[in-house]
Amino acid sequence: MSARRIACLLGPTASGKTAAALAFAQRRPVEIISVDSALVYRGMDIGTAKPTAEERALAPHHLIDIIDPTESYSAAQFRNDALKLVAEIEGRGRIPLVVGGTMLYYMALTRGLNDLPEANPEKRAELDAEAARDGWPAMHARLMAVDPETAARLAPNDSQRIQRALEVFMLTGRTLSAILKDPKKSQESEPEFVPIALEPSDRSVLHGRIEKRFDEMLKAGLIEEVESLRGSGDLTSTMPSMRCVGYRQVWEYLDQEIDYATMRDKGVFATRQLCKRQLTWLRSIEDRKIVDCAIEGATEAALAQIQAVIES
């Protein structure tokens, strides 16, 4: 694998990552590697704001539609797949561009996850039993006490990631946030990944975009999409795919736990909270190159940063 620098266009939801990536694809022979834990699922198109067929025709996209919603996909799998794709894309004489907002995936790619312990069924069963008794918000509070940095990045009901963070602490005596900060083992064969962060100077701009986009998703058929997924009969509301923002709230609506207006408001709020957590992750990356995504001309500014990375 070459040691040249790879541009990574990162940012919270609705920050304009897709628009900037596709604009660059019209200038250079690019292949896009998605860094998004929701885009991996087949059949989940509307609620994930998955690039359209027309958009994907502008440049090859990778790590999109690779598993069914009943399956799981880990950060370690992402790292292995992304490194392999970078080598293949460069071998074709094209430019790999890493684009997305799942920061755990990005950290896995750039720092590695070799020091994290493997899943422990006994510890997970113990944590599941405690969560069944006390609830995941209480487990989130427990995580906040031992690893506030990781807890700040997770929603109180993000059972999968809360469980993993607590499991890591129980097995190693170290916090997940501390382990992720460990210096990466020297890998001379790996390229240098350069983070370009789309961050808003005014977060209310993103909040407005998020509200508008969620309403557009509902109009485009998000409820019908979730109904179709549920119709397969093999999905549950606790699976990682159905814990994705938007899908979780629509599932509650279809179960008649909440009304339409509440579902809509909860979906918007959950997306804003996701945005906040993504920004928390981003701001922990000290060497990132920042582009203000809340101002006019943000796309051109992002293109200039990508170009600078590729030409350096």
PDB file of N, CA and C in Angstrom, residues 178-251:
ATOM      1  N   ALA A 178      -9.634   6.121  26.760  1.00  0.00           N
ATOM      2  CA  ALA A 178      -8.189   6.098  26.961  1.00  0.00           C
ATOM      3  C   ALA A 178      -7.511   5.153  25.982  1.00  0.00           C
ATOM      4  N   ILE A 179      -8.112   3.986  25.759  1.00  0.00           N
ATOM      5  CA  ILE A 179      -7.520   3.006  24.842  1.00  0.00           C
ATOM      6  C   ILE A 179      -7.488   3.553  23.419  1.00  0.00           C
ATOM      7  N   LEU A 180      -8.556   4.248  23.018  1.00  0.00           N
ATOM      8  CA  LEU A 180      -8.610   4.795  21.663  1.00  0.00           C
ATOM      9  C   LEU A 180      -7.573   5.891  21.445  1.00  0.00           C
ATOM     10  N   LYS A 181      -7.085   6.482  22.537  1.00  0.00           N
ATOM     11  CA  LYS A 181      -6.067   7.533  22.427  1.00  0.00           C
ATOM     12  C   LYS A 181      -4.643   6.984  22.422  1.00  0.00           C
ATOM     13  N   ASP A 182      -4.511   5.687  22.672  1.00  0.00           N
ATOM     14  CA  ASP A 182      -3.171   5.099  22.674  1.00  0.00           C
ATOM     15  C   ASP A 182      -2.499   5.341  21.323  1.00  0.00           C
ATOM     16  N   PRO A 183      -1.196   5.608  21.328  1.00  0.00           N
ATOM     17  CA  PRO A 183      -0.487   5.793  20.052  1.00  0.00           C
ATOM     18  C   PRO A 183      -0.651   4.570  19.161  1.00  0.00           C
ATOM     19  N   LYS A 184      -0.902   4.830  17.920  1.00  0.00           N
ATOM     20  CA  LYS A 184      -1.082   3.742  16.967  1.00  0.00           C
ATOM     21  C   LYS A 184       0.247   3.032  16.721  1.00  0.00           C
ATOM     22  N   LYS A 185       0.199   1.723  16.660  1.00  0.00           N
ATOM     23  CA  LYS A 185       1.403   0.972  16.340  1.00  0.00           C
ATOM     24  C   LYS A 185       1.879   1.358  14.940  1.00  0.00           C
ATOM     25  N   SER A 186       3.160   1.474  14.791  1.00  0.00           N
ATOM     26  CA  SER A 186       3.732   1.886  13.511  1.00  0.00           C
ATOM     27  C   SER A 186       3.360   0.890  12.415  1.00  0.00           C
ATOM     28  N   GLN A 187       2.734   1.417  11.369  1.00  0.00           N
ATOM     29  CA  GLN A 187       2.350   0.581  10.227  1.00  0.00           C
ATOM     30  C   GLN A 187       2.854   1.295   8.974  1.00  0.00           C
ATOM     31  N   GLU A 188       4.084   1.010   8.604  1.00  0.00           N
ATOM     32  CA  GLU A 188       4.687   1.745   7.501  1.00  0.00           C
ATOM     33  C   GLU A 188       3.938   1.526   6.192  1.00  0.00           C
ATOM     34  N   SER A 189       3.248   0.411   6.082  1.00  0.00           N
ATOM     35  CA  SER A 189       2.559   0.116   4.831  1.00  0.00           C
ATOM     36  C   SER A 189       1.246   0.881   4.687  1.00  0.00           C
ATOM     37  N   GLU A 190       0.766   1.479   5.776  1.00  0.00           N
ATOM     38  CA  GLU A 190      -0.515   2.180   5.731  1.00  0.00           C
ATOM     39  C   GLU A 190      -0.325   3.635   5.314  1.00  0.00           C
ATOM     40  N   PRO A 191      -1.304   4.189   4.614  1.00  0.00           N
ATOM     41  CA  PRO A 191      -1.217   5.593   4.211  1.00  0.00           C
ATOM     42  C   PRO A 191      -1.468   6.516   5.391  1.00  0.00           C
ATOM     43  N   GLU A 192      -1.214   7.782   5.180  1.00  0.00           N
ATOM     44  CA  GLU A 192      -1.534   8.794   6.196  1.00  0.00           C
ATOM     45  C   GLU A 192      -2.932   9.328   5.902  1.00  0.00           C
ATOM     46  N   PHE A 193      -3.831   9.200   6.867  1.00  0.00           N
ATOM     47  CA  PHE A 193      -5.196   9.691   6.702  1.00  0.00           C
ATOM     48  C   PHE A 193      -5.293  11.105   7.283  1.00  0.00           C
ATOM     49  N   VAL A 194      -5.733  12.045   6.451  1.00  0.00           N
ATOM     50  CA  VAL A 194      -5.770  13.449   6.849  1.00  0.00           C
ATOM     51  C   VAL A 194      -7.221  13.881   7.049  1.00  0.00           C
ATOM     52  N   PRO A 195      -7.616  14.235   8.282  1.00  0.00           N
ATOM     53  CA  PRO A 195      -9.011  14.600   8.546  1.00  0.00           C
ATOM     54  C   PRO A 195      -9.343  16.043   8.153  1.00  0.00           C
ATOM     55  N   ILE A 196     -10.387  16.175   7.357  1.00  0.00           N
ATOM     56  CA  ILE A 196     -10.950  17.485   6.998  1.00  0.00           C
ATOM     57  C   ILE A 196     -12.334  17.532   7.624  1.00  0.00           C
ATOM     58  N   ALA A 197     -12.529  18.426   8.577  1.00  0.00           N
ATOM     59  CA  ALA A 197     -13.755  18.429   9.386  1.00  0.00           C
ATOM     60  C   ALA A 197     -14.703  19.543   8.974  1.00  0.00           C
ATOM     61  N   LEU A 198     -15.918  19.149   8.592  1.00  0.00           N
ATOM     62  CA  LEU A 198     -16.974  20.126   8.314  1.00  0.00           C
ATOM     63  C   LEU A 198     -17.679  20.425   9.638  1.00  0.00           C
ATOM     64  N   GLU A 199     -17.388  21.595  10.200  1.00  0.00           N
ATOM     65  CA  GLU A 199     -17.941  21.977  11.499  1.00  0.00           C
ATOM     66  C   GLU A 199     -18.630  23.333  11.378  1.00  0.00           C
ATOM     67  N   PRO A 200     -19.782  23.502  12.038  1.00  0.00           N
ATOM     68  CA  PRO A 200     -20.522  24.762  11.917  1.00  0.00           C
ATOM     69  C   PRO A 200     -20.076  25.809  12.943  1.00  0.00           C
ATOM     70  N   SER A 201     -19.922  27.033  12.477  1.00  0.00           N
ATOM     71  CA  SER A 201     -19.685  28.133  13.418  1.00  0.00           C
ATOM     72  C   SER A 201     -20.976  28.469  14.156  1.00  0.00           C
ATOM     73  N   ASP A 202     -22.104  28.146  13.524  1.00  0.00           N
ATOM     74  CA  ASP A 202     -23.426  28.375  14.110  1.00  0.00           C
ATOM     75  C   ASP A 202     -24.205  27.067  14.025  1.00  0.00           C
ATOM     76  N   ARG A 203     -24.331  26.374  15.146  1.00  0.00           N
ATOM     77  CA  ARG A 203     -24.961  25.058  15.136  1.00  0.00           C
ATOM     78  C   ARG A 203     -26.436  25.135  14.743  1.00  0.00           C
ATOM     79  N   SER A 204     -27.069  26.291  14.937  1.00  0.00           N
ATOM     80  CA  SER A 204     -28.485  26.412  14.580  1.00  0.00           C
ATOM     81  C   SER A 204     -28.709  26.224  13.081  1.00  0.00           C
ATOM     82  N   VAL A 205     -27.676  26.506  12.285  1.00  0.00           N
ATOM     83  CA  VAL A 205     -27.788  26.287  10.843  1.00  0.00           C
ATOM     84  C   VAL A 205     -27.985  24.798  10.560  1.00  0.00           C
ATOM     85  N   LEU A 206     -27.194  23.945  11.229  1.00  0.00           N
ATOM     86  CA  LEU A 206     -27.359  22.512  11.057  1.00  0.00           C
ATOM     87  C   LEU A 206     -28.692  22.043  11.612  1.00  0.00           C
ATOM     88  N   HIS A 207     -29.115  22.627  12.724  1.00  0.00           N
ATOM     89  CA  HIS A 207     -30.403  22.242  13.310  1.00  0.00           C
ATOM     90  C   HIS A 207     -31.533  22.482  12.322  1.00  0.00           C
ATOM     91  N   GLY A 208     -31.470  23.605  11.623  1.00  0.00           N
ATOM     92  CA  GLY A 208     -32.495  23.896  10.622  1.00  0.00           C
ATOM     93  C   GLY A 208     -32.466  22.902   9.478  1.00  0.00           C
ATOM     94  N   ARG A 209     -31.264  22.550   9.033  1.00  0.00           N
ATOM     95  CA  ARG A 209     -31.141  21.568   7.951  1.00  0.00           C
ATOM     96  C   ARG A 209     -31.662  20.208   8.390  1.00  0.00           C
ATOM     97  N   ILE A 210     -31.359  19.844   9.622  1.00  0.00           N
ATOM     98  CA  ILE A 210     -31.784  18.543  10.144  1.00  0.00           C
ATOM     99  C   ILE A 210     -33.304  18.454  10.172  1.00  0.00           C
ATOM    100  N   GLU A 211     -33.963  19.498  10.657  1.00  0.00           N
ATOM    101  CA  GLU A 211     -35.426  19.506  10.730  1.00  0.00           C
ATOM    102  C   GLU A 211     -36.034  19.396   9.335  1.00  0.00           C
ATOM    103  N   LYS A 212     -35.504  20.175   8.405  1.00  0.00           N
ATOM    104  CA  LYS A 212     -36.019  20.150   7.041  1.00  0.00           C
ATOM    105  C   LYS A 212     -35.816  18.783   6.413  1.00  0.00           C
ATOM    106  N   ARG A 213     -34.643  18.195   6.630  1.00  0.00           N
ATOM    107  CA  ARG A 213     -34.350  16.907   5.997  1.00  0.00           C
ATOM    108  C   ARG A 213     -35.193  15.788   6.584  1.00  0.00           C
ATOM    109  N   PHE A 214     -35.439  15.821   7.900  1.00  0.00           N
ATOM    110  CA  PHE A 214     -36.263  14.765   8.482  1.00  0.00           C
ATOM    111  C   PHE A 214     -37.687  14.842   7.938  1.00  0.00           C
ATOM    112  N   ASP A 215     -38.219  16.063   7.782  1.00  0.00           N
ATOM    113  CA  ASP A 215     -39.551  16.213   7.197  1.00  0.00           C
ATOM    114  C   ASP A 215     -39.573  15.695   5.762  1.00  0.00           C
ATOM    115  N   GLU A 216     -38.494  15.942   5.027  1.00  0.00           N
ATOM    116  CA  GLU A 216     -38.419  15.447   3.651  1.00  0.00           C
ATOM    117  C   GLU A 216     -38.368  13.926   3.620  1.00  0.00           C
ATOM    118  N   MET A 217     -37.679  13.326   4.597  1.00  0.00           N
ATOM    119  CA  MET A 217     -37.636  11.862   4.678  1.00  0.00           C
ATOM    120  C   MET A 217     -39.020  11.287   4.922  1.00  0.00           C
ATOM    121  N   LEU A 218     -39.781  11.918   5.795  1.00  0.00           N
ATOM    122  CA  LEU A 218     -41.136  11.449   6.070  1.00  0.00           C
ATOM    123  C   LEU A 218     -42.004  11.543   4.818  1.00  0.00           C
ATOM    124  N   LYS A 219     -41.863  12.652   4.077  1.00  0.00           N
ATOM    125  CA  LYS A 219     -42.628  12.818   2.845  1.00  0.00           C
ATOM    126  C   LYS A 219     -42.202  11.807   1.784  1.00  0.00           C
ATOM    127  N   ALA A 220     -40.930  11.433   1.815  1.00  0.00           N
ATOM    128  CA  ALA A 220     -40.400  10.506   0.810  1.00  0.00           C
ATOM    129  C   ALA A 220     -40.759   9.056   1.098  1.00  0.00           C
ATOM    130  N   GLY A 221     -41.335   8.793   2.273  1.00  0.00           N
ATOM    131  CA  GLY A 221     -41.784   7.434   2.562  1.00  0.00           C
ATOM    132  C   GLY A 221     -41.009   6.694   3.629  1.00  0.00           C
ATOM    133  N   LEU A 222     -40.444   7.412   4.613  1.00  0.00           N
ATOM    134  CA  LEU A 222     -39.691   6.749   5.675  1.00  0.00           C
ATOM    135  C   LEU A 222     -40.556   5.751   6.451  1.00  0.00           C
ATOM    136  N   ILE A 223     -41.791   6.142   6.746  1.00  0.00           N
ATOM    137  CA  ILE A 223     -42.671   5.240   7.499  1.00  0.00           C
ATOM    138  C   ILE A 223     -42.913   3.956   6.703  1.00  0.00           C
ATOM    139  N   GLU A 224     -43.166   4.109   5.412  1.00  0.00           N
ATOM    140  CA  GLU A 224     -43.407   2.934   4.562  1.00  0.00           C
ATOM    141  C   GLU A 224     -42.144   2.069   4.470  1.00  0.00           C
ATOM    142  N   GLU A 225     -40.984   2.714   4.463  1.00  0.00           N
ATOM    143  CA  GLU A 225     -39.733   1.956   4.420  1.00  0.00           C
ATOM    144  C   GLU A 225     -39.577   1.089   5.667  1.00  0.00           C
ATOM    145  N   VAL A 226     -39.873   1.656   6.831  1.00  0.00           N
ATOM    146  CA  VAL A 226     -39.768   0.894   8.074  1.00  0.00           C
ATOM    147  C   VAL A 226     -40.832  -0.198   8.118  1.00  0.00           C
ATOM    148  N   GLU A 227     -42.029   0.102   7.618  1.00  0.00           N
ATOM    149  CA  GLU A 227     -43.078  -0.924   7.549  1.00  0.00           C
ATOM    150  C   GLU A 227     -42.613  -2.111   6.711  1.00  0.00           C
ATOM    151  N   SER A 228     -41.981  -1.824   5.582  1.00  0.00           N
ATOM    152  CA  SER A 228     -41.497  -2.886   4.703  1.00  0.00           C
ATOM    153  C   SER A 228     -40.421  -3.719   5.392  1.00  0.00           C
ATOM    154  N   LEU A 229     -39.521  -3.053   6.113  1.00  0.00           N
ATOM    155  CA  LEU A 229     -38.471  -3.768   6.837  1.00  0.00           C
ATOM    156  C   LEU A 229     -39.070  -4.663   7.920  1.00  0.00           C
ATOM    157  N   ARG A 230     -40.049  -4.138   8.625  1.00  0.00           N
ATOM    158  CA  ARG A 230     -40.709  -4.920   9.676  1.00  0.00           C
ATOM    159  C   ARG A 230     -41.445  -6.120   9.088  1.00  0.00           C
ATOM    160  N   GLY A 231     -41.916  -5.960   7.856  1.00  0.00           N
ATOM    161  CA  GLY A 231     -42.687  -7.013   7.219  1.00  0.00           C
ATOM    162  C   GLY A 231     -41.905  -8.284   6.965  1.00  0.00           C
ATOM    163  N   SER A 232     -40.584  -8.177   6.989  1.00  0.00           N
ATOM    164  CA  SER A 232     -39.767  -9.368   6.773  1.00  0.00           C
ATOM    165  C   SER A 232     -39.911 -10.360   7.927  1.00  0.00           C
ATOM    166  N   GLY A 233     -40.280  -9.849   9.098  1.00  0.00           N
ATOM    167  CA  GLY A 233     -40.526 -10.700  10.250  1.00  0.00           C
ATOM    168  C   GLY A 233     -39.308 -11.123  11.033  1.00  0.00           C
ATOM    169  N   ASP A 234     -38.106 -10.746  10.578  1.00  0.00           N
ATOM    170  CA  ASP A 234     -36.902 -11.187  11.290  1.00  0.00           C
ATOM    171  C   ASP A 234     -36.147 -10.049  11.968  1.00  0.00           C
ATOM    172  N   LEU A 235     -36.757  -8.863  12.002  1.00  0.00           N
ATOM    173  CA  LEU A 235     -36.139  -7.713  12.664  1.00  0.00           C
ATOM    174  C   LEU A 235     -36.795  -7.462  14.013  1.00  0.00           C
ATOM    175  N   THR A 236     -36.006  -6.928  14.946  1.00  0.00           N
ATOM    176  CA  THR A 236     -36.552  -6.478  16.231  1.00  0.00           C
ATOM    177  C   THR A 236     -36.068  -5.056  16.484  1.00  0.00           C
ATOM    178  N   SER A 237     -36.742  -4.370  17.370  1.00  0.00           N
ATOM    179  CA  SER A 237     -36.408  -2.980  17.655  1.00  0.00           C
ATOM    180  C   SER A 237     -35.077  -2.822  18.377  1.00  0.00           C
ATOM    181  N   THR A 238     -34.528  -3.924  18.894  1.00  0.00           N
ATOM    182  CA  THR A 238     -33.262  -3.850  19.634  1.00  0.00           C
ATOM    183  C   THR A 238     -32.041  -4.079  18.753  1.00  0.00           C
ATOM    184  N   MET A 239     -32.248  -4.456  17.496  1.00  0.00           N
ATOM    185  CA  MET A 239     -31.111  -4.684  16.605  1.00  0.00           C
ATOM    186  C   MET A 239     -30.431  -3.361  16.268  1.00  0.00           C
ATOM    187  N   PRO A 240     -29.101  -3.360  16.083  1.00  0.00           N
ATOM    188  CA  PRO A 240     -28.388  -2.112  15.781  1.00  0.00           C
ATOM    189  C   PRO A 240     -28.979  -1.339  14.604  1.00  0.00           C
ATOM    190  N   SER A 241     -29.434  -2.037  13.574  1.00  0.00           N
ATOM    191  CA  SER A 241     -29.997  -1.344  12.409  1.00  0.00           C
ATOM    192  C   SER A 241     -31.233  -0.537  12.779  1.00  0.00           C
ATOM    193  N   MET A 242     -32.090  -1.111  13.604  1.00  0.00           N
ATOM    194  CA  MET A 242     -33.323  -0.430  13.981  1.00  0.00           C
ATOM    195  C   MET A 242     -33.128   0.540  15.154  1.00  0.00           C
ATOM    196  N   ARG A 243     -31.910   0.627  15.667  1.00  0.00           N
ATOM    197  CA  ARG A 243     -31.584   1.647  16.668  1.00  0.00           C
ATOM    198  C   ARG A 243     -31.080   2.911  15.999  1.00  0.00           C
ATOM    199  N   CYS A 244     -30.928   2.867  14.663  1.00  0.00           N
ATOM    200  CA  CYS A 244     -30.477   4.061  13.946  1.00  0.00           C
ATOM    201  C   CYS A 244     -31.482   5.190  14.121  1.00  0.00           C
ATOM    202  N   VAL A 245     -30.982   6.398  14.164  1.00  0.00           N
ATOM    203  CA  VAL A 245     -31.830   7.576  14.311  1.00  0.00           C
ATOM    204  C   VAL A 245     -32.878   7.613  13.205  1.00  0.00           C
ATOM    205  N   GLY A 246     -34.105   7.898  13.567  1.00  0.00           N
ATOM    206  CA  GLY A 246     -35.220   7.920  12.625  1.00  0.00           C
ATOM    207  C   GLY A 246     -35.953   6.593  12.601  1.00  0.00           C
ATOM    208  N   TYR A 247     -35.238   5.522  12.411  1.00  0.00           N
ATOM    209  CA  TYR A 247     -35.848   4.196  12.371  1.00  0.00           C
ATOM    210  C   TYR A 247     -36.410   3.821  13.743  1.00  0.00           C
ATOM    211  N   ARG A 248     -35.677   4.146  14.782  1.00  0.00           N
ATOM    212  CA  ARG A 248     -36.134   3.843  16.141  1.00  0.00           C
ATOM    213  C   ARG A 248     -37.442   4.552  16.451  1.00  0.00           C
ATOM    214  N   GLN A 249     -37.535   5.832  16.074  1.00  0.00           N
ATOM    215  CA  GLN A 249     -38.735   6.615  16.374  1.00  0.00           C
ATOM    216  C   GLN A 249     -39.934   6.153  15.538  1.00  0.00           C
ATOM    217  N   VAL A 250     -39.691   5.821  14.263  1.00  0.00           N
ATOM    218  CA  VAL A 250     -40.785   5.337  13.417  1.00  0.00           C
ATOM    219  C   VAL A 250     -41.268   3.975  13.910  1.00  0.00           C
ATOM    220  N   TRP A 251     -40.345   3.149  14.381  1.00  0.00           N
ATOM    221  CA  TRP A 251     -40.729   1.843  14.931  1.00  0.00           C
ATOM    222  C   TRP A 251     -41.679   2.051  16.113  1.00  0.00           C
TER     223      TRP A 251
END
